[in-house]
Coordinates of C-alpha atoms in Angstrom, one line a residue:
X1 CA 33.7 -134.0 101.7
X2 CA 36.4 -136.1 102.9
X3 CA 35.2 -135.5 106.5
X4 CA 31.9 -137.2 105.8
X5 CA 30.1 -137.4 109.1
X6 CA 29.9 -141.2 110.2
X7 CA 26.3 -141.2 111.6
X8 CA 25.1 -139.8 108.6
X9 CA 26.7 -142.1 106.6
X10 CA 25.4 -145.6 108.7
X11 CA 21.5 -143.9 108.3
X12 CA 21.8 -143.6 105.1
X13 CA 23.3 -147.0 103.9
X14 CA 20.7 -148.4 106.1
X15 CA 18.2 -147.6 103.9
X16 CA 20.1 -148.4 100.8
X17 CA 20.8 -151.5 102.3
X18 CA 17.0 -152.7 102.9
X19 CA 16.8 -151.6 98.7
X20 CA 19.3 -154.0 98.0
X21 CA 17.6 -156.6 99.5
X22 CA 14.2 -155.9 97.9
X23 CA 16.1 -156.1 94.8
X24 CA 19.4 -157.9 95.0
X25 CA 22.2 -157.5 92.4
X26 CA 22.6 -160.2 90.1
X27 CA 26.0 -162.0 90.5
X28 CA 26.6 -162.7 86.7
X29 CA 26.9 -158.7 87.3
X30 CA 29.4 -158.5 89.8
X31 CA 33.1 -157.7 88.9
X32 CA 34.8 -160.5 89.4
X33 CA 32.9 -161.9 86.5
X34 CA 35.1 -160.6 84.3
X35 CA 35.7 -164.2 82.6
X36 CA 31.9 -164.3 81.8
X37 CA 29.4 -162.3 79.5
X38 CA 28.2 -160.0 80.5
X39 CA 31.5 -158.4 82.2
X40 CA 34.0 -160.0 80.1
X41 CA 35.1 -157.2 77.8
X42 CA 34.9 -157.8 73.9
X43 CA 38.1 -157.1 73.7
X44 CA 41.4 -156.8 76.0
X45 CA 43.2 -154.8 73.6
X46 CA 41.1 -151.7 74.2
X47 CA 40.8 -150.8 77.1
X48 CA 38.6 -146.9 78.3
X49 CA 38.9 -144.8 80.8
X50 CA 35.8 -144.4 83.1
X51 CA 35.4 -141.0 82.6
X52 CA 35.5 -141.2 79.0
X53 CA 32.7 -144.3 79.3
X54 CA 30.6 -142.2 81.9
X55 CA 30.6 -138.6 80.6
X56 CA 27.9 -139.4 78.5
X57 CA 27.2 -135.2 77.7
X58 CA 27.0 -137.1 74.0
X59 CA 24.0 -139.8 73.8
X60 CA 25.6 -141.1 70.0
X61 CA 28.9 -141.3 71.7
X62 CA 30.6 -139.5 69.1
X63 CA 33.4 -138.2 71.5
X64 CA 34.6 -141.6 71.6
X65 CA 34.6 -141.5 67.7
X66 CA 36.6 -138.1 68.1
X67 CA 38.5 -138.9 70.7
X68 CA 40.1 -142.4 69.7
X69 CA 40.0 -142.7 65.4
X70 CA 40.3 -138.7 65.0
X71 CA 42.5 -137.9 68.0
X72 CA 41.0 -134.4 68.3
X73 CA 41.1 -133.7 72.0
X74 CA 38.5 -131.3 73.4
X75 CA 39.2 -127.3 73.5
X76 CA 40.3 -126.6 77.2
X77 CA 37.4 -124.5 79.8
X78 CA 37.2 -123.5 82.9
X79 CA 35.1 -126.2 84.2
X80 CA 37.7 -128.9 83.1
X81 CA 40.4 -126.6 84.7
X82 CA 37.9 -126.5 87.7
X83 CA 38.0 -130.1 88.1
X84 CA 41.2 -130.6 88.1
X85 CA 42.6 -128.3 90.2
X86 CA 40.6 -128.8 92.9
X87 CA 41.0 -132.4 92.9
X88 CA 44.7 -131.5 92.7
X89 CA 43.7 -129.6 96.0
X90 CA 41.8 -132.3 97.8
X91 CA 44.8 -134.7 97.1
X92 CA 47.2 -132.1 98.3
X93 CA 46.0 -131.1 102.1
X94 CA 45.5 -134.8 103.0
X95 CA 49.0 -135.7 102.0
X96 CA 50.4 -132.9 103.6
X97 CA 48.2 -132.9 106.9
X98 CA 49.8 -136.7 107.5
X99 CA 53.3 -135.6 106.5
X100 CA 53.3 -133.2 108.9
X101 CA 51.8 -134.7 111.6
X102 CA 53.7 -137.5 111.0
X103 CA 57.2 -135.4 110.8
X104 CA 56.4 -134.5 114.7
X105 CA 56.5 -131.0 114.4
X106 CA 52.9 -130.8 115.3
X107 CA 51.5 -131.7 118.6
X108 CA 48.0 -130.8 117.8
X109 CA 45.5 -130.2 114.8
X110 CA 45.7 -126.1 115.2
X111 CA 49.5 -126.3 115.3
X112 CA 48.8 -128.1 112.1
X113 CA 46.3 -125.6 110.6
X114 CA 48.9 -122.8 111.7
X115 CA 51.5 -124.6 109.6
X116 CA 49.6 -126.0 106.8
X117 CA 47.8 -122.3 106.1
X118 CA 51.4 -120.9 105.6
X119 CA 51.6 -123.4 102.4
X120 CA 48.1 -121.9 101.1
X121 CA 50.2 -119.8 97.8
X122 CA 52.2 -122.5 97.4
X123 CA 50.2 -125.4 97.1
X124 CA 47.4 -123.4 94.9
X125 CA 50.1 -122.3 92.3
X126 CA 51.3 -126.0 92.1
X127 CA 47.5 -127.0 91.2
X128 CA 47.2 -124.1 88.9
X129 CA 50.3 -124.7 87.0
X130 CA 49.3 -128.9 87.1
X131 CA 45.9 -128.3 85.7
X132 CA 47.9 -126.0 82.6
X133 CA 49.9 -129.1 82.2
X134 CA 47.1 -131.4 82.2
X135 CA 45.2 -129.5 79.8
X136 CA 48.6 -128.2 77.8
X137 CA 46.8 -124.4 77.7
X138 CA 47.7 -121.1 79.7
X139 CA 44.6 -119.3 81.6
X140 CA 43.7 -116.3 81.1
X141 CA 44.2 -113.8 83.4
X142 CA 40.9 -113.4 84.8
X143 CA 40.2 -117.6 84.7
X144 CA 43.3 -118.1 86.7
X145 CA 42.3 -115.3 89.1
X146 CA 39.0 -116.8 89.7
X147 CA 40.1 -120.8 89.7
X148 CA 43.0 -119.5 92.3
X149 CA 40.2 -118.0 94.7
X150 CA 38.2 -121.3 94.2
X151 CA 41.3 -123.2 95.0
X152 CA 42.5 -121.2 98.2
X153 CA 38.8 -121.1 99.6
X154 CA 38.8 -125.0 99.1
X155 CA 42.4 -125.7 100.7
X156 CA 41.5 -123.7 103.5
X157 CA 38.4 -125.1 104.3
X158 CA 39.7 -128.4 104.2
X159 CA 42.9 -127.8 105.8
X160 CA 40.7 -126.7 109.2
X161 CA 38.7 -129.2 108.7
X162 CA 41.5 -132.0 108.9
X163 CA 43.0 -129.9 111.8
X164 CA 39.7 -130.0 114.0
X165 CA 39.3 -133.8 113.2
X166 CA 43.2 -134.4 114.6
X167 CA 41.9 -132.7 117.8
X168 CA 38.8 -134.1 117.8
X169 CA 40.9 -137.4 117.9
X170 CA 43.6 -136.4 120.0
X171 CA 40.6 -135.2 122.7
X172 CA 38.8 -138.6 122.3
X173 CA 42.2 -141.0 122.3
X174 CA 45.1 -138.7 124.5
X175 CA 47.6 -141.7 124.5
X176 CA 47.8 -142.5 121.4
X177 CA 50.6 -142.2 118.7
X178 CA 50.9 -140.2 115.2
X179 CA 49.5 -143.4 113.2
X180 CA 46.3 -143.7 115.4
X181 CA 45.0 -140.5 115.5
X182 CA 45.6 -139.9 112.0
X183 CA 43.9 -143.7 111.3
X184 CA 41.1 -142.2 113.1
X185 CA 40.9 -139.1 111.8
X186 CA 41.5 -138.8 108.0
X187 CA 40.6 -141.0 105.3
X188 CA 43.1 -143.9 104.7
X189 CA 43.5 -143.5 101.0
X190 CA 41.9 -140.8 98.4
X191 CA 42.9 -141.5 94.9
X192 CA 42.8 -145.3 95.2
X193 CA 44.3 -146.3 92.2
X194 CA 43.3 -149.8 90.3
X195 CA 43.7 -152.2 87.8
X196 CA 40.3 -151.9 85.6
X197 CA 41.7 -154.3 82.4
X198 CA 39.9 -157.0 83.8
X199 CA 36.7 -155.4 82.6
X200 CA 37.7 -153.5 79.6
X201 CA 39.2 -150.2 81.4
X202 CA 42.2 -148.3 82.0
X203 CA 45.1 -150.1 84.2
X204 CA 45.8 -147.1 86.7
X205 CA 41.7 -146.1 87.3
X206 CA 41.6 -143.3 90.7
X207 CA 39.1 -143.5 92.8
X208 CA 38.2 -140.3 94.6
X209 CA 37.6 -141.8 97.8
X210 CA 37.4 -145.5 98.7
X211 CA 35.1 -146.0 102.1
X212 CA 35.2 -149.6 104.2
X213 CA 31.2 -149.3 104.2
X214 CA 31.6 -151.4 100.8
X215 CA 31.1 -147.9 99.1
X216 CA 32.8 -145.3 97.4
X217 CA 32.7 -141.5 96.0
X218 CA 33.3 -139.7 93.2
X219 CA 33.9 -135.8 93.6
X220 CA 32.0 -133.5 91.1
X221 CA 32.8 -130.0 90.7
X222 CA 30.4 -128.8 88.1
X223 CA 26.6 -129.2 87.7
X224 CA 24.3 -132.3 88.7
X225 CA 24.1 -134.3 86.1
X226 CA 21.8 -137.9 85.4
X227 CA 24.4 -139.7 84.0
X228 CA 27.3 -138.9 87.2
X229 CA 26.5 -142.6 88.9
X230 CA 28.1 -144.5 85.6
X231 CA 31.5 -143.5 86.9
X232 CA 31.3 -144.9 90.5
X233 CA 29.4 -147.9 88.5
X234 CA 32.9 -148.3 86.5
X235 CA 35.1 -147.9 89.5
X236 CA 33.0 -150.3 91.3
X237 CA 33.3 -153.5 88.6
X238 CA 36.8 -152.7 88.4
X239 CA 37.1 -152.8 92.3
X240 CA 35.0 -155.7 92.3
X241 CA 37.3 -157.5 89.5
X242 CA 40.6 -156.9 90.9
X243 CA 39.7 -157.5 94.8
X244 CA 37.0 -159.6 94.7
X245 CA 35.1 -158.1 97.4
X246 CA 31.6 -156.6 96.6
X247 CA 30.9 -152.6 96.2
X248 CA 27.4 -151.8 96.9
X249 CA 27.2 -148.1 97.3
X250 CA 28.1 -144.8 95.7
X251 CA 27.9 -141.7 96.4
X252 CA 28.2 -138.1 94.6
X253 CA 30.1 -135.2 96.6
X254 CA 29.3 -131.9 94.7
X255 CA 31.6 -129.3 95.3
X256 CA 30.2 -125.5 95.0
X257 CA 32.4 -123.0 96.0
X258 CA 30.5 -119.1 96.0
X259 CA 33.7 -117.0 95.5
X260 CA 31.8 -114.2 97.5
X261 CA 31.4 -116.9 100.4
X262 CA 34.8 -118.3 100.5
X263 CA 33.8 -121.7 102.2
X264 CA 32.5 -124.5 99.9
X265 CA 29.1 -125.9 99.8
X266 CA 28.8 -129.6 99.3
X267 CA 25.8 -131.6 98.2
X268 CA 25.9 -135.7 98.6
X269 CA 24.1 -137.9 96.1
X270 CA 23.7 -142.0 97.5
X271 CA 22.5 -144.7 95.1
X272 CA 22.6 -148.3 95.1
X273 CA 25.4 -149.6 92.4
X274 CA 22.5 -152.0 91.3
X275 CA 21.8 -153.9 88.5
X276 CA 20.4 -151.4 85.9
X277 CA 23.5 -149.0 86.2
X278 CA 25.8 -152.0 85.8
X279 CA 24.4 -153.2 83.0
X280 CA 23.6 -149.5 81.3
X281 CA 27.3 -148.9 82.3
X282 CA 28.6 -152.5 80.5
X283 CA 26.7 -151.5 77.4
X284 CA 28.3 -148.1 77.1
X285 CA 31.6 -150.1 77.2
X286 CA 30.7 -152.6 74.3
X287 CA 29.2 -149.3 72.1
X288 CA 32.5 -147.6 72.4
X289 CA 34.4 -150.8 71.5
X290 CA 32.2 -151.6 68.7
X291 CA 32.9 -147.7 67.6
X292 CA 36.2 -147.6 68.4
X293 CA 37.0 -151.3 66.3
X294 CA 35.0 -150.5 63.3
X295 CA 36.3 -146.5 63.2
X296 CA 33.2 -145.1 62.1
X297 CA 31.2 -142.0 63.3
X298 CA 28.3 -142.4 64.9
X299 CA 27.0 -139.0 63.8
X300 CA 25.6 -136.2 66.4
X301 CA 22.6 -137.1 68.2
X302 CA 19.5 -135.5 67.7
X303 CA 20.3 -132.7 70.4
X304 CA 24.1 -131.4 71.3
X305 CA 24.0 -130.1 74.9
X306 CA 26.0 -126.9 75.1
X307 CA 27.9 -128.0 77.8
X308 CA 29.6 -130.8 75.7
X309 CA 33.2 -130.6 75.5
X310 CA 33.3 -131.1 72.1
X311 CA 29.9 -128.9 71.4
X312 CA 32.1 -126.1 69.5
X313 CA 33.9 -129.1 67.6
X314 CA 30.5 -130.9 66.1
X315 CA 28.7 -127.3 65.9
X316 CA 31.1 -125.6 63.4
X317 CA 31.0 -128.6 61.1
X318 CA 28.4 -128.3 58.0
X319 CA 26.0 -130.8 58.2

């Protein structure tokens, strides 16, 4: 996912690029508008995280409601633990590929492998016992078991991965030093962290992954879902606020992993951050503002999708 394959990339931002300019998008909707309706947040008090703006499993938005006047928290499952252990992992084995390479006890990306491999128990048990933190619960047995074989399948798959790109480099670029071949071979930053308050959102926002094609991706490691392109949307306005430079593109990486596999499947959604999903994702912001700063409940919406986080909460109240 990280190792996204650079011709494939440029063929397919070619043709996103020749949508955006059939259709343009709007500078009054660009993030360093953020003094001006229609980015300027109602308020600079509140400010949202994306995924709480962009995980729109409830169309009344009544999580917010729970979330922010009730302070009930959703129950824990094993899709939340999912995705954050094996985000945990991604960060992980791209931090420690460059501080090993760059320690110089590696001359080459399968010495690397050799070395990082022998970390596989360790580095899994530190995402399993993060994501407990995070979500302040214990696994069960058997959910621990299985998100541990997700996690190891994962680390190991991207841990060669990283490896064969160092050699790949190394191959291409013989004389060059530790910083250049890991410049050329691994992604610069992954969890880019910004300053969203400029647009109503959260002052330490991470990015999955933050490209120089004027693009970025968020990682996904449940089901496709419609709503998934608000979050890069988000990331993109606060991007655009804080650095003034214009992000066009996002993309999706879904992460499967088939525990009977062991290697990870990945599925890659493009889209043109464009002027509907701005202003779809700018009027999500102002709704959970308006609920959030008059503190009433918006009700449940017509239909509760079972796969709500807070499905069990609404369900077991009388109506």
């Amino acid at each position: 996912m990280f190792f996204l394959d650079r011709l494939d990339l440029d063929r397919r931002f070619r043709l996103l690029r020749k949508e955006i300019e059939a259709k343009g998008i709007s500078e009054e909707l660009r993030g360093w508008n953020f003094d001006s309706p229609p980015i300027e947040p109602l308020s600079r008090s509140i400010l949202f995280g994306v995924g709480e703006l962009a995980m729109r499993y409830c169309e009344s938005m009544r999580d917010i409601y729970l979330r922010r006047i009730l302070n009930i928290k959703p129950p824990p499952t094993i899709k939340m633990a999912r995705g954050i252990a094996l985000h945990s992992i991604s960060r992980e084995v791209l931090n420690a590929a460059k501080r090993s390479f760059f320690s110089g006890n590696y001359r080459s990306g399968s010495e690397l492998a050799e070395g990082l491999l022998s970390l596989t128990h360790g580095i899994v048990d530190k995402a399993i016992s993060e994501t407990e933190n995070v979500l302040s619960s214990k696994m069960g047995e058997v959910e621990e078991y299985q998100l541990k074989v997700e996690a190891t399948a994962l680390y190991r798959f991207l841990v060669i991965q990283a490896a064969a790109r160092i050699d790949q480099a190394i191959s291409k670029y013989p004389h060059s030093d530790a910083d250049s071949i890991i410049n050329v071979a691994l992604p610069p930053v992954v969890e880019r962290k910004v300053d969203g308050s400029l647009v109503g959102l959260s002052r330490e926002l991470s990015v999955d992954i933050y490209t120089p094609f004027n693009a970025l991706a968020d990682l996904k490691t449940g089901e496709v879902r419609e709503f998934h392109p608000y979050a890069a949307t988000g990331y993109a306005l606060a991007i655009e606020a804080e650095e003034g430079t214009p992000v066009d593109f996002g993309f999706i990486v879904y992460i499967q992993i088939l525990t009977h596999r062991l290697v990870p499947s990945f599925r890659l959604r493009y889209f043109v951050i464009g002027d509907e999903l701005r202003r779809e994702f700018l009027e999500l912001r102002d709704e959970a503002y308006e609920i959030v700063s008059i503190g009433k409940d918006p009700g449940r919406p017509p239909r509760c999708p079972s796969y709500c986080p807070y499905y069990t909460i609404c369900t077991r109240e009388k109506c």
